[in-house]
Short mmCIF file of C-alpha atoms in Angstrom, two decimals:
data_model
loop_
_atom_site.label_atom_id
_atom_site.label_comp_id
_atom_site.label_asym_id
_atom_site.label_seq_id
_atom_site.Cartn_x
_atom_site.Cartn_y
_atom_site.Cartn_z
CA MET A 198 49.81 -69.10 -59.76
CA LEU A 199 46.56 -67.95 -62.59
CA SER A 200 45.10 -71.34 -61.24
CA GLY A 201 44.49 -70.85 -57.78
CA TYR A 202 47.67 -71.99 -56.10
CA ARG A 203 48.33 -69.45 -53.22
CA PRO A 204 51.16 -69.30 -52.06
CA TYR A 205 50.88 -68.35 -47.78
CA LEU A 206 53.10 -67.54 -44.17
CA SER A 207 53.32 -71.49 -42.87
CA PRO A 208 52.42 -72.01 -39.12
CA GLU A 209 56.23 -72.95 -38.12
CA ALA A 210 58.07 -70.99 -40.32
CA LEU A 211 60.49 -67.89 -38.70
CA HIS A 212 62.20 -66.16 -42.11
CA PRO A 213 65.45 -64.96 -41.04
CA ASN A 214 64.98 -61.72 -41.42
CA PRO A 215 63.34 -60.66 -38.71
CA VAL A 216 61.94 -57.03 -39.97
CA LEU A 217 60.07 -59.15 -42.69
CA HIS A 218 58.82 -61.29 -40.53
CA SER A 219 57.18 -59.12 -38.48
CA LYS A 220 55.45 -57.89 -41.63
CA LEU A 221 53.80 -61.58 -42.66
CA GLU A 222 53.07 -62.05 -39.12
CA GLU A 223 50.85 -59.14 -39.37
CA ALA A 224 48.90 -60.71 -42.10
CA ARG A 225 48.72 -64.99 -41.41
CA HIS A 226 45.64 -65.56 -42.51
CA LEU A 227 45.98 -63.64 -45.55
CA SER A 228 47.72 -65.63 -48.94
CA ILE A 229 50.81 -63.25 -49.91
CA PRO A 230 48.92 -61.98 -53.29
CA GLU A 231 45.99 -59.96 -50.69
CA GLN A 232 48.69 -58.73 -49.20
CA ASP A 233 50.34 -55.19 -50.00
CA LEU A 234 54.14 -56.48 -51.95
CA GLU A 235 55.52 -52.82 -51.98
CA TYR A 236 55.17 -52.00 -48.03
CA LEU A 237 56.88 -56.08 -47.53
CA SER A 238 58.93 -55.49 -50.59
CA GLU A 239 60.72 -51.70 -48.24
CA GLY A 240 64.39 -52.15 -47.72
CA LEU A 241 65.43 -56.13 -49.04
CA GLU A 242 68.59 -56.36 -51.12
CA GLY A 243 69.18 -59.25 -53.83
CA ARG A 244 70.74 -59.46 -56.98
CA SER A 245 66.81 -58.09 -58.65
CA SER A 246 65.98 -54.60 -59.56
CA ASN A 247 62.58 -54.77 -59.15
CA PRO A 248 60.79 -55.02 -55.73
CA VAL A 249 59.09 -57.80 -55.37
CA ALA A 250 61.35 -59.77 -57.41
CA VAL A 251 64.05 -59.92 -54.55
CA LEU A 252 60.47 -60.29 -52.01
CA PHE A 253 59.02 -63.38 -53.39
CA ASP A 254 62.61 -65.12 -53.47
CA THR A 255 63.59 -63.90 -50.44
CA LEU A 256 59.93 -65.78 -49.25
CA LEU A 257 61.14 -68.96 -51.71
CA HIS A 258 65.29 -69.21 -50.53
CA PRO A 259 65.36 -66.91 -47.79
CA ASN A 260 69.32 -65.95 -47.66
CA ALA A 261 70.19 -68.59 -50.83
CA ASP A 262 72.95 -65.37 -52.02
CA ILE A 263 75.73 -66.07 -48.58
CA GLY A 264 75.27 -69.64 -48.68
CA TYR A 265 72.52 -70.65 -46.30
CA GLU A 266 69.80 -73.43 -47.65
CA TYR A 267 67.30 -71.68 -45.08
CA PRO A 268 63.72 -73.98 -46.14
CA SER A 269 61.05 -71.76 -47.80
CA VAL A 270 58.42 -70.03 -45.47
CA LEU A 271 55.56 -70.58 -48.15
CA GLU A 272 52.95 -73.08 -48.10
CA TRP A 273 51.30 -73.18 -51.13
CA LYS A 274 47.38 -74.01 -51.19
CA LEU A 275 44.61 -75.03 -54.21
CA GLU A 276 41.55 -72.78 -53.91
CA GLU A 277 39.78 -73.32 -57.02
CA GLU A 278 37.73 -70.37 -56.45
CA HIS A 279 40.40 -68.45 -57.30
CA TYR A 280 41.19 -69.65 -60.62
CA ILE A 281 42.19 -66.64 -63.63
CA PRO A 282 40.48 -68.22 -66.46
CA HIS A 283 43.81 -68.03 -68.88
CA ILE A 284 45.76 -70.14 -71.48
CA VAL A 285 49.26 -70.31 -71.85
CA LEU A 286 50.54 -69.96 -76.10
CA GLY A 287 54.37 -71.72 -76.94
CA LYS A 288 56.34 -72.75 -80.08
CA GLY A 289 57.36 -75.80 -77.58
CA PRO A 290 56.72 -77.87 -75.36
CA PRO A 291 56.04 -76.39 -71.29
CA GLY A 292 60.05 -75.59 -70.50
CA GLY A 293 60.30 -73.07 -73.59
CA ALA A 294 63.91 -72.56 -74.80
CA TRP A 295 65.11 -74.90 -72.43
CA HIS A 296 64.14 -77.33 -74.60
CA ASP A 297 66.66 -76.05 -77.63
CA MET A 298 69.20 -75.72 -75.31
CA GLU A 299 72.45 -78.00 -75.49
CA GLY A 300 71.61 -80.92 -72.68
CA SER A 301 75.51 -81.05 -71.33
CA ILE A 302 76.26 -78.62 -70.76
CA LEU A 303 75.75 -77.60 -66.84
CA THR A 304 73.32 -74.28 -65.60
CA LEU A 305 74.60 -72.12 -63.87
CA SER A 306 72.00 -71.68 -60.62
CA LEU A 307 72.06 -74.03 -59.09
CA GLY A 308 69.63 -77.12 -59.13
CA ASP A 309 66.86 -76.02 -56.44
CA TRP A 310 66.83 -72.19 -57.91
CA MET A 311 65.07 -73.51 -61.31
CA GLU A 312 62.53 -75.20 -59.24
CA LEU A 313 58.95 -74.26 -59.15
CA PRO A 314 56.62 -74.29 -56.13
CA GLY A 315 55.83 -77.65 -54.82
CA LEU A 316 58.12 -79.75 -56.79
CA LYS A 317 61.37 -79.54 -55.53
CA PHE A 318 63.75 -80.38 -57.64
CA LYS A 319 66.15 -82.20 -55.50
CA ASP A 320 63.30 -84.71 -54.77
CA TRP A 321 61.94 -84.92 -58.91
CA ALA A 322 65.78 -85.52 -59.51
CA MET A 323 66.49 -88.92 -57.11
CA GLY A 324 62.94 -90.47 -58.64
CA LYS A 325 64.79 -89.90 -61.59
CA ARG A 326 67.47 -92.01 -60.52
CA ARG A 327 70.30 -89.12 -61.33
CA ASN A 328 73.52 -89.26 -60.13
CA VAL A 329 75.03 -86.54 -58.91
CA LYS A 330 77.68 -85.43 -58.47
CA SER A 331 76.42 -81.48 -58.53
CA ASP A 332 74.22 -79.55 -56.95
CA ARG A 333 73.92 -77.63 -60.57
CA ALA A 334 71.65 -79.14 -63.72
CA THR A 335 71.87 -79.87 -67.16
CA PRO A 336 69.52 -77.83 -68.84
CA ALA A 337 67.69 -81.75 -70.47
CA GLU A 338 66.57 -81.78 -66.70
CA VAL A 339 65.59 -78.48 -66.48
CA ALA A 340 62.69 -79.31 -69.56
CA SER A 341 62.05 -82.43 -68.17
CA TYR A 342 61.44 -81.58 -65.20
CA TYR A 343 59.11 -78.08 -66.20
CA LYS A 344 57.20 -80.43 -68.23
CA HIS A 345 56.60 -82.64 -65.24
CA TYR A 346 56.43 -79.69 -63.53
CA VAL A 347 52.59 -78.47 -65.44
CA LYS A 348 51.31 -82.98 -65.87
CA LEU A 349 51.93 -83.06 -61.34
CA LYS A 350 49.85 -79.64 -60.69
CA GLY A 351 47.37 -80.05 -63.43
CA ILE A 352 47.76 -77.40 -65.45
CA LYS A 353 48.61 -79.18 -68.71
CA ARG A 354 45.35 -78.49 -69.69
CA ASN A 355 45.42 -74.31 -69.41
CA PHE A 356 49.09 -75.10 -72.00
CA ILE A 357 48.88 -75.10 -75.49
CA ASP A 358 52.39 -76.10 -77.74
CA ASN A 359 53.31 -76.04 -81.42
CA THR A 360 51.54 -72.28 -81.31
CA TYR A 361 53.15 -69.42 -83.44
CA ILE A 362 51.39 -65.36 -82.98
CA ASP A 363 51.99 -63.75 -86.14
CA SER A 364 50.34 -60.39 -84.59
CA VAL A 365 49.07 -58.90 -80.68
CA THR A 366 47.45 -56.23 -81.28
CA ARG A 367 44.96 -53.66 -79.90
CA PRO A 368 41.33 -52.67 -82.25
CA TYR A 369 40.93 -49.63 -80.29
CA ARG A 370 42.28 -47.17 -78.55
CA GLU A 371 40.90 -46.03 -75.50
CA PRO A 372 39.79 -41.56 -76.33
CA ASP A 373 41.91 -38.99 -75.25
CA ASN A 374 39.12 -37.04 -73.62
CA PRO A 375 36.95 -39.07 -71.15
CA ALA A 376 33.55 -37.54 -71.08
CA ASP A 377 33.51 -39.21 -74.53
CA GLY A 378 33.63 -42.49 -73.00
CA PRO A 379 35.26 -46.08 -73.78
CA CYS A 380 35.56 -45.58 -78.40
CA GLU A 381 36.48 -50.03 -78.09
CA GLU A 382 35.07 -51.95 -80.52
CA THR A 383 31.99 -54.49 -78.89
CA CYS A 384 31.59 -58.35 -80.33
CA ILE A 385 28.08 -59.81 -79.12
CA ASP A 386 28.67 -64.05 -77.91
CA LYS A 387 26.20 -65.52 -80.42
CA GLU A 388 25.25 -68.46 -77.62
CA SER A 389 24.38 -65.51 -73.72
CA GLY A 390 24.26 -62.80 -75.78
CA SER A 391 26.75 -61.26 -73.76
CA VAL A 392 29.02 -58.15 -74.73
CA LEU A 393 32.43 -59.00 -75.63
CA LYS A 394 35.11 -56.80 -75.57
CA LYS A 395 38.00 -56.65 -78.41
CA ASN A 396 41.38 -55.75 -75.28
CA TRP A 397 43.30 -57.65 -77.34
CA GLU A 398 43.75 -60.01 -80.57
CA ILE A 399 45.89 -62.10 -80.82
CA ARG A 400 46.23 -64.01 -84.40
CA GLY A 401 48.14 -66.55 -84.69
CA TYR A 402 47.79 -70.60 -85.96
CA ARG A 403 48.56 -73.80 -84.51
CA LYS A 404 50.90 -76.16 -86.68
CA ALA A 405 49.21 -79.80 -86.67
CA VAL A 406 51.37 -83.41 -87.00
CA ASP A 407 50.78 -83.45 -90.57
CA GLY A 408 52.80 -80.05 -90.60
CA SER A 409 49.54 -77.64 -91.96
CA HIS A 410 48.78 -75.16 -89.65
CA GLN A 411 45.46 -73.61 -87.99
CA LEU A 412 45.42 -70.37 -88.12
CA PHE A 413 43.44 -69.19 -84.70
CA THR A 414 42.41 -64.96 -83.84
CA LEU A 415 41.87 -64.45 -79.78
CA PHE A 416 40.42 -62.30 -78.09
CA ALA A 417 41.98 -61.23 -73.98
CA GLU A 418 41.44 -58.81 -72.13
CA ASN A 419 45.70 -59.26 -71.05
CA VAL A 420 48.11 -60.36 -72.52
CA VAL A 421 51.72 -61.38 -69.87
CA LEU A 422 54.84 -60.99 -72.30
CA ALA A 423 56.94 -64.54 -70.76
CA THR A 424 58.88 -64.50 -73.98
CA GLY A 425 62.06 -64.61 -72.57
CA THR A 426 65.52 -63.64 -74.63
CA PHE A 427 66.39 -66.38 -76.70
CA ASP A 428 65.02 -66.40 -79.49
CA ALA A 429 67.65 -63.48 -81.72
CA PRO A 430 71.16 -63.96 -80.74
CA ALA A 431 72.71 -60.26 -81.31
CA ARG A 432 75.24 -59.29 -83.88
CA LEU A 433 78.12 -57.84 -84.60
CA GLU A 434 77.18 -55.83 -87.40
CA VAL A 435 80.70 -55.90 -88.99
CA HIS A 436 80.68 -57.10 -93.16
CA GLY A 437 81.17 -59.85 -94.56
CA GLU A 438 79.57 -61.55 -90.86
CA ASN A 439 77.00 -63.73 -93.48
CA LEU A 440 79.39 -65.53 -95.15
CA PRO A 441 78.90 -69.07 -94.61
CA TYR A 442 81.45 -70.13 -91.70
CA VAL A 443 80.10 -67.23 -89.33
CA SER A 444 77.84 -68.46 -86.83
CA HIS A 445 75.69 -66.95 -83.91
CA SER A 446 74.79 -70.27 -82.12
CA ILE A 447 76.35 -72.97 -80.60
CA ALA A 448 74.72 -75.81 -80.64
CA GLU A 449 76.16 -75.39 -84.61
CA PHE A 450 78.98 -75.79 -83.65
CA GLU A 451 78.43 -78.64 -81.21
CA GLU A 452 76.51 -80.43 -84.46
CA ALA A 453 79.94 -80.02 -86.40
CA VAL A 454 82.78 -80.76 -83.93
CA GLY A 455 79.98 -83.94 -83.04
CA LYS A 456 80.20 -85.13 -87.08
CA GLY A 457 84.32 -84.54 -86.80
CA SER A 458 83.69 -81.42 -89.39
CA LEU A 459 86.71 -79.92 -87.15
CA SER A 460 89.01 -82.74 -85.75
CA GLY A 461 92.02 -83.12 -86.72
CA VAL A 462 91.63 -79.12 -87.96
CA VAL A 463 94.83 -77.03 -87.74
CA ASP A 464 92.71 -73.30 -87.99
CA PRO A 465 92.03 -72.12 -84.43
CA VAL A 466 88.30 -71.95 -83.91
CA LEU A 467 87.33 -67.83 -83.63
CA ILE A 468 84.95 -67.06 -79.93
CA VAL A 469 83.54 -63.62 -80.11
CA GLY A 470 82.11 -63.29 -76.75
CA ALA A 471 83.88 -63.36 -73.07
CA GLY A 472 79.82 -63.95 -71.48
CA LEU A 473 79.36 -68.56 -70.48
CA THR A 474 78.12 -69.72 -73.76
CA ALA A 475 81.11 -67.92 -75.49
CA ALA A 476 82.85 -69.51 -72.35
CA ASP A 477 80.59 -72.80 -72.77
CA ALA A 478 82.37 -73.12 -76.14
CA VAL A 479 85.89 -72.79 -74.82
CA LEU A 480 84.99 -75.41 -73.20
CA CYS A 481 83.36 -77.59 -75.84
CA ALA A 482 86.74 -76.75 -78.38
CA LEU A 483 89.12 -77.31 -75.68
CA ASN A 484 87.99 -80.28 -74.82
CA ASN A 485 87.65 -82.19 -78.18
CA ASN A 486 91.93 -80.99 -79.64
CA ILE A 487 90.17 -77.63 -81.00
CA PRO A 488 92.35 -74.89 -80.88
CA VAL A 489 90.86 -71.42 -80.16
CA ILE A 490 91.48 -67.83 -80.47
CA HIS A 491 89.22 -66.19 -78.90
CA THR A 492 88.08 -61.98 -78.46
CA PHE A 493 86.06 -59.82 -76.66
CA ARG A 494 85.90 -56.06 -76.61
CA ARG A 495 86.30 -55.77 -72.02
CA ARG A 496 89.37 -55.88 -70.05
CA CYS A 497 89.68 -58.41 -67.89
CA ASN A 498 89.92 -56.88 -64.84
CA ASP A 499 86.41 -55.48 -65.99
CA PRO A 500 84.28 -55.59 -62.47
CA ASN A 501 81.77 -55.93 -64.93
CA LEU A 502 82.22 -59.18 -66.58
CA ILE A 503 79.99 -62.32 -65.25
CA PHE A 504 83.19 -64.83 -64.60
CA LYS A 505 84.24 -62.49 -61.12
CA GLN A 506 79.98 -62.59 -59.81
CA LEU A 507 80.56 -66.89 -59.85
CA PRO A 508 82.30 -68.56 -56.69
CA LYS A 509 84.98 -70.34 -57.85
CA LYS A 510 83.86 -73.54 -55.88
CA LEU A 511 80.82 -73.98 -57.24
CA TYR A 512 82.06 -72.91 -60.92
CA PRO A 513 85.71 -74.06 -61.62
CA GLU A 514 85.35 -75.11 -65.50
CA TYR A 515 84.09 -71.14 -66.68
CA HIS A 516 87.05 -69.93 -63.28
CA LYS A 517 89.26 -71.85 -66.05
CA VAL A 518 88.28 -70.21 -68.64
CA TYR A 519 88.31 -66.76 -67.12
CA HIS A 520 91.70 -67.11 -65.93
CA MET A 521 92.47 -68.53 -69.44
CA MET A 522 91.24 -65.24 -70.97
CA CYS A 523 93.87 -62.94 -68.61
CA THR A 524 96.62 -65.19 -69.07
CA GLN A 525 96.90 -66.69 -71.90
CA VAL A 526 97.47 -63.50 -73.68
CA SER A 527 98.68 -63.45 -77.12
CA SER A 528 101.80 -61.38 -78.36
CA ALA A 529 102.21 -59.81 -81.63
CA ALA A 530 105.76 -61.30 -82.62
CA SER A 531 104.08 -65.16 -82.27
CA ASN A 532 102.24 -66.38 -85.64
CA LEU A 533 101.93 -69.72 -84.14
CA TYR A 534 98.63 -70.72 -82.31
CA PRO A 535 98.66 -73.16 -79.05
CA PRO A 536 95.86 -74.52 -78.17
CA TYR A 537 93.96 -71.10 -76.45
CA THR A 538 94.94 -68.01 -77.45
CA SER A 539 92.39 -64.54 -76.17
CA TYR A 540 92.96 -60.69 -77.78
CA PRO A 541 91.65 -59.13 -74.61
CA GLU A 542 90.39 -55.63 -76.24
CA HIS A 543 89.69 -56.48 -79.15
CA VAL A 544 86.77 -56.18 -81.87
CA VAL A 545 85.73 -57.94 -85.03
CA LEU A 546 86.21 -55.52 -88.09
CA SER A 547 85.43 -57.54 -90.96
CA PHE A 548 85.19 -62.11 -91.85
CA LYS A 549 86.76 -62.32 -95.55
CA PRO A 550 85.21 -65.18 -98.35
CA ASP A 551 88.65 -66.88 -97.18
CA LYS A 552 87.94 -67.51 -93.73
CA LYS A 553 90.57 -64.06 -92.57
CA CYS A 554 88.88 -62.08 -89.89
CA VAL A 555 90.92 -58.71 -89.33
CA LEU A 556 90.64 -58.23 -84.87
CA GLN A 557 91.57 -54.93 -84.07
CA SER A 558 92.40 -53.75 -80.68
CA THR A 559 91.79 -50.11 -78.57
CA SER A 560 95.13 -48.60 -79.54
CA GLY A 561 93.94 -49.51 -83.24
CA LEU A 562 96.41 -51.76 -84.05
CA LYS A 563 94.85 -54.83 -87.14
CA LYS A 564 95.92 -58.35 -87.29
CA VAL A 565 94.51 -60.94 -89.59
CA VAL A 566 93.93 -64.09 -88.44
CA LYS A 567 93.47 -67.30 -89.95
CA ILE A 568 90.73 -69.56 -88.35
CA SER A 569 88.36 -72.59 -89.26
CA MET A 570 85.21 -71.37 -87.65
CA ALA A 571 83.74 -68.17 -86.07
CA LEU A 572 81.56 -68.18 -83.35
CA VAL A 573 79.56 -64.53 -82.74
CA LEU A 574 78.12 -65.76 -79.28
CA ILE A 575 77.27 -62.06 -77.45
CA GLY A 576 74.54 -61.97 -76.20
CA SER A 577 70.45 -62.68 -77.34
CA HIS A 578 67.23 -60.23 -77.39
CA PRO A 579 64.08 -61.26 -77.35
CA ASN A 580 61.86 -61.44 -80.81
CA LEU A 581 58.78 -59.38 -80.35
CA PHE A 582 58.16 -58.41 -84.37
CA PHE A 583 54.05 -59.81 -83.26
CA LEU A 584 53.85 -56.43 -81.85
CA LYS A 585 53.54 -53.03 -83.11
CA GLU A 586 57.13 -51.13 -84.50
CA GLN A 587 58.57 -54.53 -82.69
CA GLY A 588 57.73 -53.63 -79.03
CA GLN A 589 59.61 -51.06 -79.07
CA SER A 590 57.89 -47.99 -77.92
CA LEU A 591 56.78 -49.83 -74.49
CA GLY A 592 61.04 -49.53 -73.34
CA HIS A 593 62.61 -47.52 -70.63
CA HIS A 594 64.55 -45.51 -73.44
CA PRO A 595 61.70 -46.13 -76.51
CA ASP A 596 63.61 -44.54 -79.08
CA GLN A 597 65.70 -48.11 -79.38
CA PRO A 598 64.91 -51.74 -79.12
CA ILE A 599 64.64 -53.68 -76.56
CA THR A 600 66.65 -55.52 -74.70
CA CYS A 601 67.30 -57.53 -71.09
CA LYS A 602 70.45 -54.74 -69.75
CA GLY A 603 70.54 -51.96 -72.12
CA ASN A 604 66.41 -51.34 -72.99
CA PRO A 605 63.99 -53.47 -71.14
CA VAL A 606 60.27 -53.10 -70.51
CA GLU A 607 59.11 -51.01 -68.52
CA VAL A 608 56.78 -51.85 -66.33
CA ASP A 609 55.09 -50.83 -62.83
CA PRO A 610 57.83 -52.60 -59.97
CA TYR A 611 54.52 -54.01 -58.26
CA THR A 612 51.89 -55.24 -60.93
CA TYR A 613 54.81 -56.12 -63.91
CA GLU A 614 52.70 -54.56 -66.00
CA SER A 615 53.39 -51.83 -69.10
CA CYS A 616 53.31 -47.80 -68.28
CA LYS A 617 52.78 -47.66 -71.66
CA GLU A 618 49.91 -50.11 -72.80
CA PRO A 619 47.37 -50.89 -69.90
CA ASN A 620 46.71 -54.58 -69.81
CA LEU A 621 49.72 -55.52 -70.91
CA PHE A 622 52.14 -57.16 -68.89
CA ALA A 623 55.74 -58.29 -69.14
CA LEU A 624 57.73 -60.67 -66.70
CA GLY A 625 60.90 -62.49 -66.88
CA PRO A 626 63.87 -61.54 -69.10
CA LEU A 627 62.39 -58.29 -71.01
CA VAL A 628 62.25 -56.73 -67.53
CA GLY A 629 65.13 -57.19 -66.92
CA ASP A 630 65.73 -61.08 -64.65
CA ASN A 631 68.03 -63.31 -66.68
CA PHE A 632 66.88 -65.71 -63.28
CA ILE A 633 64.66 -68.60 -62.48
CA ARG A 634 64.51 -67.50 -59.53
CA PHE A 635 63.61 -64.03 -59.69
CA LEU A 636 60.53 -64.30 -62.91
CA LYS A 637 58.76 -66.31 -60.52
CA GLY A 638 58.34 -62.27 -58.27
CA GLY A 639 56.52 -61.60 -61.50
CA ALA A 640 54.11 -64.06 -61.78
CA LEU A 641 53.34 -63.28 -57.81
CA ALA A 642 53.23 -58.73 -59.30
CA ILE A 643 50.42 -59.82 -61.56
CA ARG A 644 48.29 -62.09 -60.12
CA ARG A 645 47.86 -60.12 -57.47
CA CYS A 646 47.19 -57.22 -59.58
CA LEU A 647 44.89 -59.01 -61.57
CA GLU A 648 43.18 -61.00 -58.89
CA LEU A 649 42.86 -57.28 -57.16
CA ARG A 650 40.92 -55.63 -60.40
CA GLN A 651 38.44 -58.95 -60.43
CA LYS A 652 36.84 -58.28 -57.25
CA LYS A 653 36.49 -54.77 -58.17
CA THR A 654 34.58 -55.79 -61.51
CA ARG A 655 32.35 -57.97 -59.43
CA HIS A 656 32.08 -55.22 -56.88
CA ARG A 657 30.30 -52.77 -59.46
CA ILE A 658 28.31 -55.79 -60.46
CA VAL A 659 27.11 -56.26 -56.71
CA GLU A 660 26.45 -52.97 -56.56
CA SER A 661 24.44 -51.94 -59.86
CA GLY A 662 22.09 -53.64 -58.10
CA SER A 663 21.80 -56.39 -61.55
CA GLU A 664 20.78 -59.12 -61.89
CA ASP A 665 21.76 -59.82 -65.51
CA GLY A 666 24.88 -57.73 -65.70
CA VAL A 667 28.29 -58.95 -66.67
CA SER A 668 31.92 -60.24 -65.51
#
């Protein structure tokens, strides 16, 4: 969107929501970023707490949550005069964390929900001669799709790979008394003589092919945080969690399985967690004849369990795990380990050097289990180490670390600008939108906000009557 691709209501479009369609018709000649997003979002409901995320999703995938496959009501036009200069810094290629995920599991979302505007995922997959047995995709396919998308849309020049950020800071602060005028530091561009504002200063390095580090410093008027939540695995914070047999990565487990390190083992693998990654680990272990002890804090009938939100027809493998969680519950009298044993409403108290783990139930009963490996898969947290105090002040609860569920970055719902730091934006899991479907709404809101500010700046320059004004 920053590259000038703008969505309009398609001429033949008829949105199934008559109220929304009527609103869209009122300003059919305007692109969506030029319209009042709060007005368009009013009254819409969806699986995101961010109204613009719900709006943009229903424009791209009308009535998707109730099983319909209506086409998008948008058409996209490349209008290069609306290009907003930007760069995207990332540790890896376009696609981010998708390149680091295990490549054979299926994504939670349907393939169509992973797609970006202007390139249908199904069409791309058919072109790859993919044997489409499921409407869901593998992370490897999603990563490849995003990488191809950037090339196809001609926006690769904006992406700089192999970059690592050390700090994002504000070299100045606005004055306490506005009458004092701005107290920002400035510098002069030697070629043009223009005054440049040091709004945000970004320091880091780029890793070269030979492994050397090329340091850089950038100045930016606006910064968008789009780092996701894949970087820092959540920890139990119990004694023995740093022992070598305890892992926080399903990739490490799969690597051990692939090498045959766990083949023929008698002692089970302990899997901690009740989310989809834990379920993937359970499936991986059982498919390789590795016995499993599965422990989690929640009740089996807890309505907040993710399995309760997944249709059985689309996600049979996850419902298989959920069924086992509810039915193959451990018996205190049994010391024999079947292929799978469930310990609901249990917590880990400690890990011992001899590969024994102490579990405790909600009633206080303790049990020691002998295991071959422990997998702690209880989610992950964003890693905002490059911000002051790791960005903690940006959350809804400034006294707590940023987490995607409990304490996301607090932003204006219609611009995605931080409520605590002007000119700092966030989208995706950082603001609670963990699905690709919904993070795209953040991009729309940010695009609209920057475009409006750009127009105001131009207007001020024209009104000043100065021919040497600098924007």
